[in-house]
Amino acid sequence: MRTIGLMSGTSLDGVDAAYVETDGERIGRLGPSVTIPYPSSLRRELRALLDAAPTLHDEGRLADPSVLEAARRLTEIHAEAVAKLNRPADLIGFHGQTVLHRPAKAPGQSGHTWQIGDAALLARLTGVEVVHDFRSADVAAGGQGAPLVPVFHRVLAEALPKPVAVLNLGGVGNVTWIGPEGELIAFDTGPANGPLDDWARRSLGADYDRDGLLALAGTPDGAVLGRLMAHPYLAASPPKSLDRLDFDAALRESGAGALSPADGAATLAAFCAVCVGAAARHFPDPPVQWLVAGGGRRNPALMKALASMLDAPVRPVEVAGWDGDALEAQAFGVLAARVAKGLPLTFPGTTGAPHPLTGGRRVPAYA
């Protein structure tokens, strides 16, 4: 199938679109990709929605006018990305924008996950069948609903020496450990670019710490770092996943706000690396290398901190011939094909699903 995968991650920076030819189990061809940054006004709107989402959800206000407007604008930009890619497609994999993620915290509990975006509008704007709502079935079955990309990582890494770890550094970090026989263990590691981006906005009035210059100019604060490292999430065993704001209270209470702009950025970069180091303790065997995707791989401060924390080479995914900017969008192209074929998206080792689970919903073209 010819698919277009779309992804807007927890960094809230824009939408990636990628063309993939796949049957859901193998990749015939990875084609071109494009990125459309969100306008600053939409980024602010989405960031405000993250703060409001728990109240909106708990009050049953999922169709609040602010939500519908953000969903419309977001969907139209996704349609622009499809048009800019300009490739014929049988399916579009549309993740939408996560605004709230509260999976079950214990067996037997129910959880929920909320991604905004209008799949029917996207189908009308593009004239292509849209696959969406990839996470809900897993969460309803007691799984974490995240991460979703490990099955795609396994396909990409088929020829690589193993064990190998694929680390994605978006707003939140997530890792996939792939064993010699294709075994999968995956979970969210902890905060990544999200707190750094928020810090850059407060300190510099910038969307992010370009080239890690602010963090590289500072020194991590040991006391603040120690308080952050005490967060119970780091010691919890997988499966586990995070909401973009799960660490916000801990960050406020850590004393990080009193640090200088440079020291605060350096501390947050070091904390991201500490979270990844803590994640490595949950692997059956150490990886022979770490391959890093997402915007964090472009931050020298983050990559330097990771290299000092981990006992194996830490490299951007480009060394394996992958496109670290398009990787998650490509994954949703493959996942869309898996939905169409009724193949599982999540597994006990990736989300804690009780067994391999299918998921996703389909909206026909011109719905």
PDB file of N, CA and C in Angstrom, residues 222-255:
ATOM      1  N   GLY A 222      23.435  20.095  41.135  1.00  0.00           N
ATOM      2  CA  GLY A 222      23.335  18.777  41.740  1.00  0.00           C
ATOM      3  C   GLY A 222      22.154  18.620  42.673  1.00  0.00           C
ATOM      4  N   ALA A 223      21.827  19.660  43.423  1.00  0.00           N
ATOM      5  CA  ALA A 223      20.718  19.557  44.370  1.00  0.00           C
ATOM      6  C   ALA A 223      19.385  19.444  43.646  1.00  0.00           C
ATOM      7  N   VAL A 224      19.189  20.274  42.617  1.00  0.00           N
ATOM      8  CA  VAL A 224      17.951  20.203  41.842  1.00  0.00           C
ATOM      9  C   VAL A 224      17.857  18.860  41.130  1.00  0.00           C
ATOM     10  N   LEU A 225      18.962  18.435  40.554  1.00  0.00           N
ATOM     11  CA  LEU A 225      18.981  17.161  39.842  1.00  0.00           C
ATOM     12  C   LEU A 225      18.647  16.004  40.789  1.00  0.00           C
ATOM     13  N   GLY A 226      19.170  16.064  41.998  1.00  0.00           N
ATOM     14  CA  GLY A 226      18.888  15.017  42.975  1.00  0.00           C
ATOM     15  C   GLY A 226      17.413  14.946  43.329  1.00  0.00           C
ATOM     16  N   ARG A 227      16.776  16.111  43.464  1.00  0.00           N
ATOM     17  CA  ARG A 227      15.343  16.109  43.775  1.00  0.00           C
ATOM     18  C   ARG A 227      14.533  15.554  42.607  1.00  0.00           C
ATOM     19  N   LEU A 228      14.922  15.891  41.391  1.00  0.00           N
ATOM     20  CA  LEU A 228      14.214  15.370  40.223  1.00  0.00           C
ATOM     21  C   LEU A 228      14.408  13.862  40.077  1.00  0.00           C
ATOM     22  N   MET A 229      15.591  13.390  40.386  1.00  0.00           N
ATOM     23  CA  MET A 229      15.883  11.963  40.251  1.00  0.00           C
ATOM     24  C   MET A 229      15.096  11.107  41.240  1.00  0.00           C
ATOM     25  N   ALA A 230      14.544  11.738  42.272  1.00  0.00           N
ATOM     26  CA  ALA A 230      13.766  10.995  43.263  1.00  0.00           C
ATOM     27  C   ALA A 230      12.337  10.724  42.805  1.00  0.00           C
ATOM     28  N   HIS A 231      11.968  11.223  41.639  1.00  0.00           N
ATOM     29  CA  HIS A 231      10.600  11.016  41.150  1.00  0.00           C
ATOM     30  C   HIS A 231      10.327   9.512  41.012  1.00  0.00           C
ATOM     31  N   PRO A 232       9.207   9.027  41.530  1.00  0.00           N
ATOM     32  CA  PRO A 232       8.944   7.583  41.522  1.00  0.00           C
ATOM     33  C   PRO A 232       8.842   6.974  40.128  1.00  0.00           C
ATOM     34  N   TYR A 233       8.569   7.775  39.112  1.00  0.00           N
ATOM     35  CA  TYR A 233       8.454   7.207  37.764  1.00  0.00           C
ATOM     36  C   TYR A 233       9.745   6.524  37.337  1.00  0.00           C
ATOM     37  N   LEU A 234      10.878   7.092  37.732  1.00  0.00           N
ATOM     38  CA  LEU A 234      12.155   6.563  37.255  1.00  0.00           C
ATOM     39  C   LEU A 234      12.428   5.171  37.801  1.00  0.00           C
ATOM     40  N   ALA A 235      11.953   4.883  38.995  1.00  0.00           N
ATOM     41  CA  ALA A 235      12.184   3.562  39.589  1.00  0.00           C
ATOM     42  C   ALA A 235      11.115   2.551  39.190  1.00  0.00           C
ATOM     43  N   ALA A 236       9.983   3.020  38.671  1.00  0.00           N
ATOM     44  CA  ALA A 236       8.890   2.115  38.318  1.00  0.00           C
ATOM     45  C   ALA A 236       9.290   1.226  37.155  1.00  0.00           C
ATOM     46  N   SER A 237       8.839  -0.011  37.192  1.00  0.00           N
ATOM     47  CA  SER A 237       9.139  -0.958  36.120  1.00  0.00           C
ATOM     48  C   SER A 237       8.172  -0.749  34.958  1.00  0.00           C
ATOM     49  N   PRO A 238       8.631  -0.969  33.729  1.00  0.00           N
ATOM     50  CA  PRO A 238       7.708  -0.908  32.597  1.00  0.00           C
ATOM     51  C   PRO A 238       6.762  -2.103  32.635  1.00  0.00           C
ATOM     52  N   PRO A 239       5.621  -1.986  31.950  1.00  0.00           N
ATOM     53  CA  PRO A 239       5.231  -0.923  31.019  1.00  0.00           C
ATOM     54  C   PRO A 239       4.844   0.360  31.746  1.00  0.00           C
ATOM     55  N   LYS A 240       5.195   1.475  31.133  1.00  0.00           N
ATOM     56  CA  LYS A 240       4.857   2.770  31.711  1.00  0.00           C
ATOM     57  C   LYS A 240       4.938   3.833  30.623  1.00  0.00           C
ATOM     58  N   SER A 241       4.130   4.881  30.784  1.00  0.00           N
ATOM     59  CA  SER A 241       4.130   5.969  29.814  1.00  0.00           C
ATOM     60  C   SER A 241       3.751   7.257  30.525  1.00  0.00           C
ATOM     61  N   LEU A 242       3.966   8.365  29.837  1.00  0.00           N
ATOM     62  CA  LEU A 242       3.838   9.678  30.451  1.00  0.00           C
ATOM     63  C   LEU A 242       2.935  10.602  29.662  1.00  0.00           C
ATOM     64  N   ASP A 243       2.304  11.504  30.366  1.00  0.00           N
ATOM     65  CA  ASP A 243       1.694  12.686  29.773  1.00  0.00           C
ATOM     66  C   ASP A 243       2.780  13.756  29.658  1.00  0.00           C
ATOM     67  N   ARG A 244       2.618  14.655  28.715  1.00  0.00           N
ATOM     68  CA  ARG A 244       3.619  15.718  28.492  1.00  0.00           C
ATOM     69  C   ARG A 244       3.885  16.528  29.762  1.00  0.00           C
ATOM     70  N   LEU A 245       2.890  16.646  30.651  1.00  0.00           N
ATOM     71  CA  LEU A 245       3.032  17.511  31.822  1.00  0.00           C
ATOM     72  C   LEU A 245       3.185  16.733  33.126  1.00  0.00           C
ATOM     73  N   ASP A 246       3.418  15.431  33.058  1.00  0.00           N
ATOM     74  CA  ASP A 246       3.468  14.628  34.278  1.00  0.00           C
ATOM     75  C   ASP A 246       4.550  15.063  35.259  1.00  0.00           C
ATOM     76  N   PHE A 247       5.621  15.646  34.769  1.00  0.00           N
ATOM     77  CA  PHE A 247       6.715  16.053  35.649  1.00  0.00           C
ATOM     78  C   PHE A 247       6.662  17.534  36.004  1.00  0.00           C
ATOM     79  N   ASP A 248       5.609  18.235  35.577  1.00  0.00           N
ATOM     80  CA  ASP A 248       5.584  19.680  35.799  1.00  0.00           C
ATOM     81  C   ASP A 248       5.629  20.044  37.282  1.00  0.00           C
ATOM     82  N   ALA A 249       4.855  19.337  38.095  1.00  0.00           N
ATOM     83  CA  ALA A 249       4.850  19.653  39.531  1.00  0.00           C
ATOM     84  C   ALA A 249       6.228  19.410  40.136  1.00  0.00           C
ATOM     85  N   ALA A 250       6.855  18.292  39.758  1.00  0.00           N
ATOM     86  CA  ALA A 250       8.192  17.988  40.277  1.00  0.00           C
ATOM     87  C   ALA A 250       9.196  19.049  39.842  1.00  0.00           C
ATOM     88  N   LEU A 251       9.072  19.527  38.616  1.00  0.00           N
ATOM     89  CA  LEU A 251       9.988  20.560  38.139  1.00  0.00           C
ATOM     90  C   LEU A 251       9.786  21.864  38.913  1.00  0.00           C
ATOM     91  N   ARG A 252       8.531  22.204  39.194  1.00  0.00           N
ATOM     92  CA  ARG A 252       8.270  23.435  39.962  1.00  0.00           C
ATOM     93  C   ARG A 252       8.820  23.324  41.378  1.00  0.00           C
ATOM     94  N   GLU A 253       8.667  22.149  41.976  1.00  0.00           N
ATOM     95  CA  GLU A 253       9.070  21.974  43.373  1.00  0.00           C
ATOM     96  C   GLU A 253      10.558  21.681  43.535  1.00  0.00           C
ATOM     97  N   SER A 254      11.256  21.469  42.441  1.00  0.00           N
ATOM     98  CA  SER A 254      12.667  21.077  42.530  1.00  0.00           C
ATOM     99  C   SER A 254      13.594  22.244  42.838  1.00  0.00           C
ATOM    100  N   GLY A 255      13.117  23.463  42.651  1.00  0.00           N
ATOM    101  CA  GLY A 255      13.973  24.625  42.792  1.00  0.00           C
ATOM    102  C   GLY A 255      14.642  25.041  41.505  1.00  0.00           C
TER     103      GLY A 255
END
